[in-house]
XYZ file of C-alpha atoms in Angstrom:
690
model
C -28.712 -33.801 -15.733
C -26.032 -31.798 -13.959
C -23.969 -29.343 -15.907
C -20.465 -28.133 -15.313
C -19.650 -24.453 -14.915
C -19.216 -22.627 -18.194
C -16.424 -20.527 -16.733
C -12.931 -21.637 -15.900
C -12.551 -20.473 -12.300
C -9.177 -19.694 -10.751
C -8.304 -19.624 -7.064
C -5.214 -19.314 -4.887
C -3.370 -22.536 -4.185
C -4.141 -23.777 -0.685
C -1.622 -26.596 -0.262
C 0.829 -25.635 2.483
C 4.561 -25.643 1.603
C 5.342 -27.547 4.806
C 4.621 -30.759 2.866
C 1.843 -32.021 5.153
C -1.112 -32.796 2.878
C -3.485 -32.225 5.801
C -2.211 -28.665 6.188
C -3.593 -25.953 3.948
C -3.211 -22.201 3.632
C -5.828 -19.512 3.847
C -4.638 -16.013 3.047
C -5.093 -12.867 5.099
C -8.314 -11.839 3.387
C -9.785 -15.319 3.761
C -8.742 -15.450 7.393
C -10.440 -12.140 8.124
C -13.677 -13.320 6.533
C -13.532 -16.577 8.470
C -12.848 -14.758 11.726
C -15.731 -12.401 11.081
C -18.030 -15.318 10.372
C -16.898 -17.128 13.510
C -17.465 -14.011 15.565
C -20.927 -13.690 14.095
C -21.678 -17.262 15.084
C -20.416 -16.735 18.624
C -22.233 -13.472 19.189
C -25.379 -14.428 17.347
C -25.506 -10.987 15.788
C -23.124 -8.322 14.639
C -22.877 -4.808 15.955
C -24.619 -3.404 12.899
C -27.696 -5.516 13.721
C -27.922 -4.064 17.214
C -28.554 -0.569 15.903
C -31.000 -1.790 13.241
C -34.335 -0.007 12.935
C -37.433 -2.149 12.455
C -38.955 -1.816 8.972
C -41.925 0.559 8.763
C -44.539 1.559 6.217
C -43.022 4.108 3.841
C -39.451 2.867 4.255
C -37.555 3.120 0.940
C -35.030 0.709 -0.607
C -33.057 0.950 -3.836
C -33.940 -2.610 -4.823
C -35.997 -5.545 -3.647
C -32.781 -7.464 -2.905
C -31.631 -4.680 -0.570
C -34.984 -4.881 1.171
C -34.765 -8.667 1.500
C -31.254 -8.429 2.957
C -32.325 -5.756 5.437
C -35.400 -7.688 6.536
C -33.314 -10.863 6.800
C -30.815 -9.157 9.121
C -33.676 -7.803 11.198
C -35.201 -11.285 11.367
C -31.961 -12.877 12.515
C -31.573 -10.324 15.277
C -35.116 -10.996 16.443
C -35.033 -14.786 16.404
C -36.639 -15.894 13.135
C -35.923 -16.158 9.426
C -37.818 -15.098 6.323
C -38.588 -16.339 2.853
C -39.838 -14.860 -0.404
C -43.538 -15.434 -0.974
C -45.495 -13.930 -3.876
C -44.501 -11.414 -6.539
C -46.561 -9.567 -9.145
C -45.491 -8.762 -12.698
C -46.528 -6.026 -15.126
C -45.423 -5.393 -18.738
C -44.326 -1.842 -17.919
C -42.505 -2.260 -14.596
C -41.627 -5.933 -14.585
C -41.868 -7.231 -11.024
C -43.566 -4.427 -9.129
C -44.705 -6.120 -5.899
C -42.830 -8.390 -3.500
C -44.060 -10.238 -0.405
C -41.571 -11.353 2.246
C -42.951 -13.472 5.085
C -41.846 -15.272 8.236
C -40.482 -18.764 7.645
C -43.446 -20.146 9.629
C -46.034 -18.336 7.526
C -48.856 -20.350 5.952
C -49.641 -24.025 6.457
C -48.232 -27.221 5.029
C -50.046 -28.658 2.045
C -51.540 -32.085 2.469
C -50.027 -34.535 0.030
C -50.898 -38.141 -0.739
C -48.874 -40.369 1.563
C -46.436 -42.689 -0.123
C -45.603 -46.114 1.201
C -42.109 -45.258 2.482
C -42.495 -41.508 2.968
C -41.149 -40.115 6.231
C -43.641 -38.305 8.433
C -41.986 -34.902 8.822
C -43.645 -32.329 11.011
C -44.063 -28.964 9.299
C -42.793 -25.798 10.981
C -45.472 -23.683 9.323
C -48.116 -22.470 11.716
C -49.835 -19.583 9.919
C -47.601 -16.819 11.296
C -48.690 -13.407 10.015
C -45.332 -11.564 10.301
C -44.574 -10.028 6.908
C -43.208 -7.143 4.868
C -44.840 -6.216 1.550
C -43.122 -3.985 -1.011
C -44.256 -1.992 -4.016
C -42.069 -0.533 -6.774
C -42.553 3.026 -7.984
C -40.642 5.213 -10.430
C -39.550 8.465 -8.778
C -37.825 11.034 -11.023
C -36.728 8.293 -13.382
C -35.352 6.002 -10.641
C -37.035 2.814 -9.462
C -37.571 2.634 -5.709
C -39.194 0.039 -3.477
C -41.535 1.208 -0.715
C -42.751 -0.775 2.273
C -46.543 -0.737 1.981
C -47.339 -3.201 4.763
C -45.358 -4.485 7.728
C -46.229 -6.685 10.687
C -43.921 -8.098 13.325
C -46.594 -10.063 15.197
C -45.718 -13.757 15.490
C -47.916 -16.590 16.761
C -44.926 -18.692 17.813
C -41.966 -18.331 20.122
C -38.941 -16.508 18.779
C -35.566 -18.196 19.054
C -32.586 -17.241 21.169
C -29.302 -16.199 19.566
C -27.706 -19.638 19.908
C -30.779 -21.236 18.295
C -31.532 -18.878 15.429
C -28.183 -19.616 13.785
C -29.351 -23.215 13.284
C -32.240 -22.229 11.017
C -31.689 -23.451 7.431
C -31.598 -19.881 6.079
C -28.453 -19.129 8.092
C -26.571 -22.420 7.717
C -24.185 -21.625 4.884
C -20.926 -23.371 3.953
C -18.565 -20.813 2.429
C -16.320 -21.593 -0.527
C -13.126 -22.052 1.499
C -14.844 -24.537 3.825
C -16.311 -26.363 0.832
C -12.848 -26.885 -0.647
C -11.521 -28.111 2.698
C -14.457 -30.487 3.206
C -13.994 -32.002 -0.244
C -10.253 -32.464 0.326
C -10.793 -34.235 3.658
C -13.597 -36.333 2.198
C -11.385 -37.367 -0.698
C -8.727 -38.416 1.825
C -11.225 -40.768 3.467
C -12.220 -38.748 6.533
C -15.706 -39.603 7.846
C -18.160 -36.729 8.215
C -17.882 -36.397 11.997
C -14.079 -36.248 11.703
C -14.311 -33.544 9.033
C -16.480 -31.448 11.340
C -14.017 -31.931 14.204
C -11.063 -30.900 12.005
C -12.867 -27.723 10.925
C -13.643 -26.835 14.539
C -10.018 -27.328 15.571
C -8.675 -25.318 12.632
C -11.015 -22.420 13.377
C -10.312 -22.584 17.112
C -13.978 -22.799 18.127
C -15.873 -25.090 20.470
C -17.812 -28.106 19.283
C -21.155 -27.293 17.709
C -20.229 -23.668 16.982
C -19.704 -23.977 13.234
C -22.176 -21.951 11.144
C -23.536 -25.238 9.764
C -24.455 -28.672 11.083
C -22.961 -32.097 10.558
C -25.914 -33.074 8.401
C -25.256 -30.036 6.187
C -21.734 -31.339 5.617
C -23.079 -34.811 4.860
C -25.633 -33.455 2.383
C -23.021 -31.262 0.734
C -20.579 -34.157 0.276
C -23.274 -36.472 -1.077
C -24.603 -33.878 -3.501
C -21.129 -32.940 -4.663
C -20.224 -36.582 -5.263
C -23.262 -36.941 -7.482
C -22.332 -33.804 -9.381
C -18.726 -34.943 -9.771
C -19.772 -38.339 -11.047
C -22.154 -36.802 -13.556
C -19.676 -34.152 -14.640
C -16.520 -36.240 -14.999
C -17.225 -37.100 -18.610
C -18.301 -33.541 -19.396
C -15.185 -32.115 -17.751
C -12.923 -34.404 -19.744
C -14.644 -33.372 -22.944
C -14.560 -29.679 -22.022
C -10.903 -29.828 -21.063
C -10.001 -31.592 -24.287
C -11.906 -29.007 -26.324
C -10.451 -26.053 -24.423
C -6.866 -27.264 -24.580
C -7.341 -27.980 -28.275
C -8.511 -24.397 -28.788
C -5.521 -23.189 -26.776
C -3.148 -25.066 -29.067
C -4.898 -23.599 -32.098
C -4.482 -20.139 -30.569
C -0.757 -20.784 -30.127
C -0.420 -21.885 -33.747
C -2.351 -18.839 -34.958
C -0.216 -16.521 -32.832
C 2.919 -18.148 -34.236
C 1.762 -17.352 -37.761
C 1.251 -13.687 -36.879
C 4.382 -13.368 -34.738
C 7.313 -15.460 -36.005
C 9.151 -14.785 -32.743
C 6.347 -16.265 -30.642
C 7.411 -19.579 -29.092
C 5.465 -22.335 -27.392
C 5.908 -25.942 -26.350
C 3.564 -28.664 -25.152
C 3.773 -32.141 -23.651
C 1.158 -34.845 -24.182
C 0.189 -37.687 -21.850
C -0.150 -41.356 -22.761
C -3.656 -40.680 -24.100
C -2.316 -37.994 -26.442
C -3.958 -35.211 -24.431
C -2.333 -31.939 -23.403
C -0.415 -32.275 -20.155
C 1.712 -29.103 -19.909
C 1.976 -26.074 -22.148
C 4.223 -22.990 -22.065
C 4.514 -19.942 -24.279
C 6.305 -16.616 -24.688
C 5.924 -13.679 -27.045
C 8.534 -12.128 -29.298
C 8.417 -8.858 -27.367
C 8.755 -10.792 -24.114
C 11.919 -12.502 -25.336
C 13.317 -9.112 -26.328
C 12.412 -7.702 -22.916
C 14.212 -10.602 -21.258
C 17.475 -9.679 -22.985
C 17.355 -6.318 -21.175
C 15.613 -7.124 -17.909
C 16.020 -10.877 -17.471
C 18.672 -10.572 -14.771
C 15.951 -11.108 -12.144
C 12.853 -13.258 -12.704
C 9.872 -13.804 -10.450
C 8.160 -17.143 -11.131
C 4.654 -16.813 -9.708
C 2.649 -20.004 -9.206
C -0.084 -18.648 -6.948
C -3.198 -19.599 -8.897
C -4.654 -22.819 -10.198
C -7.773 -23.631 -12.194
C -10.552 -25.233 -10.151
C -12.196 -26.504 -13.318
C -9.175 -28.386 -14.663
C -6.818 -28.529 -11.698
C -4.096 -26.894 -13.819
C -1.500 -24.622 -12.257
C -0.661 -21.310 -13.930
C 2.916 -20.089 -13.757
C 3.970 -16.609 -14.863
C 7.571 -15.533 -15.456
C 7.687 -11.867 -14.520
C 10.313 -9.147 -14.306
C 10.684 -5.417 -13.789
C 11.731 -2.903 -16.441
C 13.608 0.382 -16.045
C 10.315 2.219 -15.504
C 9.397 0.037 -12.529
C 6.652 -1.745 -14.485
C 5.924 -5.448 -14.247
C 6.998 -7.232 -17.437
C 5.679 -10.622 -18.547
C 8.364 -12.940 -19.924
C 6.127 -15.965 -20.458
C 3.412 -18.211 -19.075
C 2.790 -21.895 -18.485
C -0.060 -24.221 -17.545
C 1.050 -27.306 -15.631
C -0.837 -30.491 -14.904
C 0.468 -30.757 -11.333
C 2.929 -29.324 -8.828
C 5.513 -32.099 -8.908
C 9.247 -31.453 -9.382
C 8.951 -33.167 -12.776
C 6.469 -30.568 -14.039
C 8.497 -27.682 -12.651
C 11.689 -29.073 -14.216
C 9.975 -29.143 -17.604
C 8.717 -25.583 -17.111
C 12.180 -24.258 -16.214
C 13.898 -26.110 -19.049
C 11.343 -24.779 -21.519
C 11.665 -21.222 -20.247
C 15.458 -21.243 -20.552
C 15.124 -22.618 -24.080
C 12.644 -19.856 -24.959
C 15.156 -17.300 -23.662
C 17.917 -18.717 -25.898
C 19.786 -20.408 -23.078
C 20.220 -17.265 -20.972
C 19.599 -18.052 -17.310
C 18.586 -15.369 -14.820
C 20.996 -14.139 -12.194
C 18.304 -14.390 -9.503
C 14.923 -16.095 -9.391
C 12.213 -15.280 -6.854
C 9.483 -17.786 -5.988
C 7.266 -18.878 -3.144
C 8.054 -21.685 -0.683
C 6.878 -24.565 -2.891
C 9.122 -27.596 -2.144
C 8.746 -29.074 -5.633
C 9.797 -25.803 -7.211
C 12.795 -25.499 -4.889
C 13.960 -28.947 -5.944
C 13.519 -28.141 -9.639
C 15.505 -24.900 -9.334
C 18.369 -26.685 -7.595
C 18.444 -29.129 -10.485
C 17.971 -26.833 -13.486
C 19.369 -23.479 -12.313
C 22.299 -24.427 -10.072
C 24.142 -21.145 -10.688
C 21.071 -18.949 -10.213
C 20.487 -17.486 -6.778
C 17.107 -18.640 -5.476
C 15.303 -16.133 -3.246
C 11.914 -16.687 -1.625
C 9.922 -13.467 -1.730
C 8.963 -12.148 1.694
C 5.610 -11.158 0.168
C 4.872 -14.853 -0.341
C 5.558 -15.526 3.340
C 3.820 -12.702 5.198
C 0.259 -13.545 4.007
C 0.646 -17.088 5.382
C 1.627 -16.121 8.930
C -1.875 -15.457 10.191
C -3.081 -18.805 8.838
C -0.193 -20.687 10.405
C -0.218 -18.986 13.787
C -3.719 -17.643 14.434
C -4.635 -20.794 16.359
C -1.543 -21.111 18.622
C -1.107 -17.355 19.135
C -4.666 -16.056 19.019
C -4.801 -12.261 19.480
C -0.988 -12.116 19.737
C -0.680 -13.027 16.045
C -0.639 -9.375 14.899
C 2.038 -8.558 17.472
C 4.097 -11.514 16.246
C 3.862 -10.370 12.634
C 5.172 -6.918 13.549
C 8.117 -8.489 15.349
C 8.672 -10.893 12.447
C 8.872 -8.038 9.931
C 11.392 -6.183 12.101
C 13.438 -9.376 12.410
C 13.425 -9.820 8.630
C 15.088 -6.423 8.138
C 18.006 -7.029 10.503
C 21.409 -6.427 8.961
C 23.438 -9.161 10.644
C 22.924 -12.905 10.246
C 24.160 -13.436 13.803
C 21.609 -10.965 15.156
C 18.897 -12.609 13.086
C 19.540 -16.094 14.447
C 19.855 -14.876 18.025
C 16.654 -12.841 17.913
C 14.809 -15.592 16.044
C 15.466 -18.023 18.881
C 14.331 -15.396 21.358
C 11.165 -14.681 19.370
C 9.983 -18.280 18.954
C 10.748 -18.905 22.619
C 8.825 -15.812 23.680
C 5.724 -16.955 21.782
C 6.115 -20.640 22.642
C 6.320 -21.841 19.042
C 9.767 -23.468 19.134
C 8.362 -26.755 17.856
C 5.970 -25.282 15.279
C 6.602 -26.996 11.940
C 6.070 -23.823 9.924
C 8.561 -21.842 11.980
C 11.024 -24.716 11.643
C 10.523 -24.629 7.863
C 11.129 -20.879 7.681
C 14.256 -21.094 9.811
C 15.664 -23.950 7.738
C 15.170 -21.806 4.607
C 16.335 -18.523 6.188
C 19.221 -18.116 3.742
C 16.656 -17.918 0.926
C 14.371 -15.211 2.314
C 15.786 -13.294 5.305
C 17.388 -9.973 4.373
C 20.703 -10.547 6.210
C 21.343 -13.495 3.876
C 19.875 -12.119 0.632
C 21.086 -8.505 0.731
C 23.969 -9.391 -1.568
C 21.616 -10.846 -4.206
C 20.594 -8.626 -7.082
C 16.797 -8.198 -6.913
C 16.359 -5.004 -8.969
C 13.882 -3.548 -6.458
C 11.532 -6.517 -6.915
C 11.435 -7.264 -3.179
C 9.412 -4.119 -2.451
C 5.759 -3.922 -1.470
C 5.140 -1.760 -4.539
C 6.274 -4.497 -6.900
C 4.254 -7.077 -4.975
C 1.125 -4.952 -5.434
C 1.911 -4.577 -9.132
C 2.111 -8.359 -9.538
C -1.132 -8.807 -7.628
C -2.823 -6.270 -9.916
C -1.556 -8.206 -12.942
C -2.904 -11.478 -11.560
C -6.277 -9.974 -10.701
C -6.529 -8.601 -14.219
C -5.618 -11.888 -15.858
C -7.821 -14.029 -13.625
C -11.042 -12.156 -14.149
C -13.790 -14.513 -15.306
C -12.869 -16.372 -18.495
C -15.134 -18.576 -20.554
C -12.342 -20.900 -21.670
C -8.578 -21.340 -21.802
C -8.498 -19.557 -25.154
C -9.900 -16.405 -23.539
C -7.383 -16.741 -20.742
C -4.533 -17.025 -23.257
C -5.770 -13.955 -25.128
C -6.004 -11.969 -21.907
C -2.424 -12.820 -20.951
C -1.319 -11.775 -24.430
C -3.227 -8.508 -24.216
C -1.506 -7.704 -20.940
C 1.950 -8.419 -22.350
C 1.266 -6.376 -25.485
C -0.162 -3.427 -23.542
C 2.753 -3.263 -21.133
C 5.414 -3.422 -23.821
C 3.886 -1.306 -26.568
C 2.580 1.556 -24.431
C 4.757 4.629 -24.856
C 5.860 6.171 -21.600
C 4.848 9.739 -20.972
C 7.655 12.110 -20.210
C 8.073 12.508 -16.467
C 9.713 15.736 -15.482
C 12.488 15.000 -12.997
C 13.099 17.871 -10.615
C 16.518 18.586 -9.185
C 16.604 18.644 -5.385
C 20.264 19.207 -4.504
C 21.724 21.159 -7.460
C 24.751 18.850 -7.291
C 26.428 18.024 -10.620
C 26.282 14.326 -9.788
C 22.483 14.598 -9.591
C 22.359 16.370 -12.959
C 24.452 13.590 -14.453
C 22.248 10.854 -12.984
C 19.131 12.570 -14.322
C 20.559 12.603 -17.824
C 21.195 8.842 -17.729
C 18.665 7.127 -15.468
C 15.019 6.435 -16.216
C 12.605 8.415 -14.012
C 11.972 5.345 -11.831
C 15.669 4.732 -11.221
C 16.412 8.438 -10.840
C 13.830 8.804 -8.070
C 15.482 5.951 -6.174
C 18.934 7.468 -6.723
C 17.731 10.934 -5.731
C 16.304 9.620 -2.476
C 19.662 8.089 -1.584
C 21.511 11.277 -2.561
C 19.340 13.458 -0.331
C 19.811 11.046 2.567
C 23.588 11.086 2.014
C 23.709 14.640 3.371
C 22.731 13.338 6.811
C 25.809 11.156 7.258
C 29.108 12.060 8.863
C 32.221 10.318 7.573
C 35.484 9.364 9.224
C 38.435 8.328 7.094
C 40.393 5.352 8.389
C 44.119 4.747 8.102
C 43.664 2.273 5.240
C 41.675 4.792 3.176
C 38.261 3.324 3.946
C 35.457 5.348 5.506
C 33.109 4.790 8.423
C 29.781 6.580 8.061
C 27.247 7.319 10.786
C 23.887 9.031 10.690
C 23.956 12.301 12.584
C 21.057 11.213 14.836
C 21.907 7.530 15.287
C 24.696 6.162 17.428
C 24.499 2.645 15.999
C 24.188 1.320 12.470
C 27.524 2.554 11.148
C 28.576 1.538 7.635
C 31.996 0.755 6.234
C 32.735 2.087 2.745
C 35.840 0.904 0.908
C 37.136 3.191 -1.834
C 39.582 1.885 -4.466
C 40.631 4.998 -6.425
C 42.758 3.348 -9.112
C 39.818 1.165 -10.213
C 37.119 3.719 -9.346
C 35.409 1.078 -7.253
C 33.372 1.681 -4.148
C 31.933 -0.967 -1.841
C 29.566 -0.436 1.078
C 28.792 -2.918 3.820
C 25.048 -2.339 3.307
C 25.344 -3.877 -0.208
C 22.543 -1.733 -1.584
C 24.132 -1.520 -5.038
C 24.497 -5.303 -5.202
C 20.864 -5.583 -4.055
C 19.131 -2.993 -6.251
C 21.639 -1.624 -8.767
C 21.426 1.884 -7.253
C 24.315 3.308 -5.241
C 23.518 3.735 -1.562
C 23.633 6.958 0.433
C 26.849 5.884 2.149
C 28.747 5.344 -1.099
C 27.373 8.583 -2.542
C 28.583 10.465 0.515
C 32.118 9.237 -0.088
C 31.941 10.103 -3.799
C 30.915 13.640 -2.864
C 33.846 13.862 -0.473
C 36.091 12.760 -3.337
C 34.685 15.615 -5.464
C 32.988 13.386 -8.010
C 30.749 15.345 -10.369
C 29.630 12.296 -12.330
C 28.886 8.711 -11.421
C 31.500 6.196 -12.577
C 30.285 4.282 -15.617
C 30.154 0.957 -13.789
C 27.534 2.363 -11.399
C 25.142 3.204 -14.216
C 23.681 -0.263 -14.953
C 22.205 -0.595 -18.419
C 18.933 -1.976 -17.024
C 18.224 1.357 -15.289
C 19.141 3.640 -18.213
C 16.656 5.549 -20.326
C 17.814 3.951 -23.547
C 16.912 0.493 -22.223
C 13.184 1.241 -22.412
C 11.028 -1.267 -24.278
C 9.055 1.645 -25.723
C 10.735 4.943 -26.569
C 10.216 7.889 -24.277
C 8.383 10.856 -25.650
C 10.806 13.632 -26.576
C 11.967 14.891 -23.166
C 12.952 18.342 -24.418
C 15.601 20.465 -22.832
C 15.617 19.768 -19.094
C 17.832 22.751 -18.327
C 15.447 25.143 -20.073
C 12.571 23.530 -18.234
C 14.372 24.039 -14.934
C 14.715 27.775 -15.578
C 11.053 28.086 -16.541
C 9.936 26.048 -13.550
C 11.984 28.067 -11.070
C 10.465 31.302 -12.397
C 6.956 29.856 -12.194
C 7.479 28.624 -8.647
C 8.918 31.979 -7.570
C 5.899 33.874 -8.878
C 3.339 31.533 -7.348
C 5.216 31.438 -4.061
C 5.226 35.236 -3.836
C 1.524 35.349 -4.708
C 0.692 32.797 -2.038
C 2.717 34.621 0.625
C 1.255 38.053 -0.092
C -2.336 36.834 -0.381
C -2.259 34.995 2.933
C -1.683 38.190 4.974
C -5.347 39.259 5.087
C -8.685 37.753 4.163
C -9.358 40.621 1.756
C -6.180 39.812 -0.177
C -6.988 36.097 -0.212
C -10.514 36.727 -1.538
C -9.180 39.013 -4.266
C -6.576 36.489 -5.427
C -9.083 33.657 -5.356
C -11.603 35.625 -7.407
C -9.229 37.081 -9.985
C -7.009 34.032 -10.302
C -9.983 31.766 -10.965
C -11.157 33.993 -13.813
C -7.669 34.312 -15.287
C -6.963 30.588 -15.101
C -10.244 29.793 -16.849
C -9.356 32.288 -19.576
C -5.899 30.759 -20.040
C -7.284 27.229 -20.115
C -9.789 28.152 -22.819
C -7.108 29.927 -24.830
C -4.632 27.044 -24.575
C -7.166 24.351 -25.422
C -8.173 26.262 -28.556
C -4.581 26.475 -29.760
C -3.463 23.989 -32.443
C -1.523 20.950 -31.209
C 2.228 21.459 -31.132
C 5.235 19.179 -31.038
C 6.291 20.445 -27.634
C 6.415 18.368 -24.500
C 3.791 18.579 -21.778
C 5.697 19.395 -18.623
C 4.875 18.489 -15.054
C 3.711 21.789 -13.555
C 3.149 20.484 -10.047
C 4.046 23.356 -7.755
C 5.384 22.978 -4.240
C 4.497 26.188 -2.448
C 6.666 25.244 0.471
C 9.741 25.087 -1.732
């Protein structure tokens, strides 16, 4: 009897947002693996095989599996395949001998002939090619030694285009399996499925790493498994969702602020479920102005979609506001999810919501969040480009992506539309449905249209990597939905309860406005502000007759910015709209404030979400920054002088290296033996270049 997997496996959604059910998405990593596999099929061998040394007696491997892989690669390069033959076992060493032989080794056993048995000719012909291994313990480590090797065959070896057809090398990878099952479910016959795969991979007929009969066998076997497992899956899902509900009830008892909701289908079984933690609701009150609703992953076991409501706190950390498991990806399910989330958050709707390109989600947001700005994250678009365009563009796909990224960052909507038309014409993809989709949604993702939307620095690659790290952590192997729920909760609790270590924030300009910003902003926000302040020094300003300013970079003739200053209201507006976009004043506005002799930032340009006091967990006592500055300057002066003097001659350098090493070791020992104090550990990173 077949058995279903004990683990609930998650994978990236593959349905393309273009709406064509026959179109699916593979991501950059998947595409690279597929391309590598296709190249291997075309070439018959990879470059690493070409430099491979034949096994020899005395050759050492860390494990028998390493040896089998090495011998298998050698066999493929030389036109045959191998199989595992005998092994010997001992109580002390376990398996201590392994025999690997040519696939044509030995002879077929004679069996009684059945009435309807097919007369299949055996490929075995008594070939004596082999590699025998023995395990020995050397200095406490187990190693496998080649004790016998022969590469003498009594049959013809195959050419590169033939060896790939041996059963040992005909593998259907996971992505192709999913695609085959989808096409089979849609009613495609086997030969059509093979043709579709060849077209999608851009290879000639017969060049797939598997045969049509392999596809047929896979589909037939999978259908049997599915039929046998349907009842088990239903039972497992019912049990797991029941345990998930029990976990929600138990969490509610321990945390009165925990909230959850569930919908049941006509058979009184769980359809959709959503939840949020008390700390998450509190975090939303401070950082819920921008929400990223990620719906990247779905469960293969149950077909359920996981949605995570995420944000960013004043430290730049990813914050979890809540999670949901949805039965499907229809607008109805997304509407329920959004309604439930808003109810969890006490009716407070976000100012901006970021998502992917999902059409059902777009429709639900238009319906439920009409006053919320909907932005499609560029980091949900870029990974799809290679999948969409690798076939029509071929090797020019990487060049197109570079041009696409530059186009995304244009400042003017007019320039964007003009250069877009030029770009799609240049690459001959004017009629491509994916490019048409992106252009129709340009106001939701392209920077010229979204730069006025508040995104709180969530459109950066750093935040995208943080979200991906969160998802990888949550979607490690789980036994059941209960374990998955616990893991999500552990992540939320860890992120919110962890106390932030004090980060020493160095002054770079000695301007009073920088001192003021340091006293108010969190380290994450201060670093962003400081970067803009340093860059402000590189801009020249020209005051216009109406009191506004035009700013230009001292090295750039184009890209000027208009800054409007309203003194009576202490308001400043820049055409780059960086403050509206991130909540941090831009370099152009800061330049004008410096011209106006501002020693402190106006209160309205110190958003509460970026202030120190908005932290979910209190900062460690930061101490007196001014005193730290004085100490740090003295320390840097001494080390700088030491470095300069010691670099004059080799004799000086050797002396400093020798004496300083001894003195530092002495100080470290002395400090570590001192009793703990209530002082603050400062960042003593020294920049010898000043």
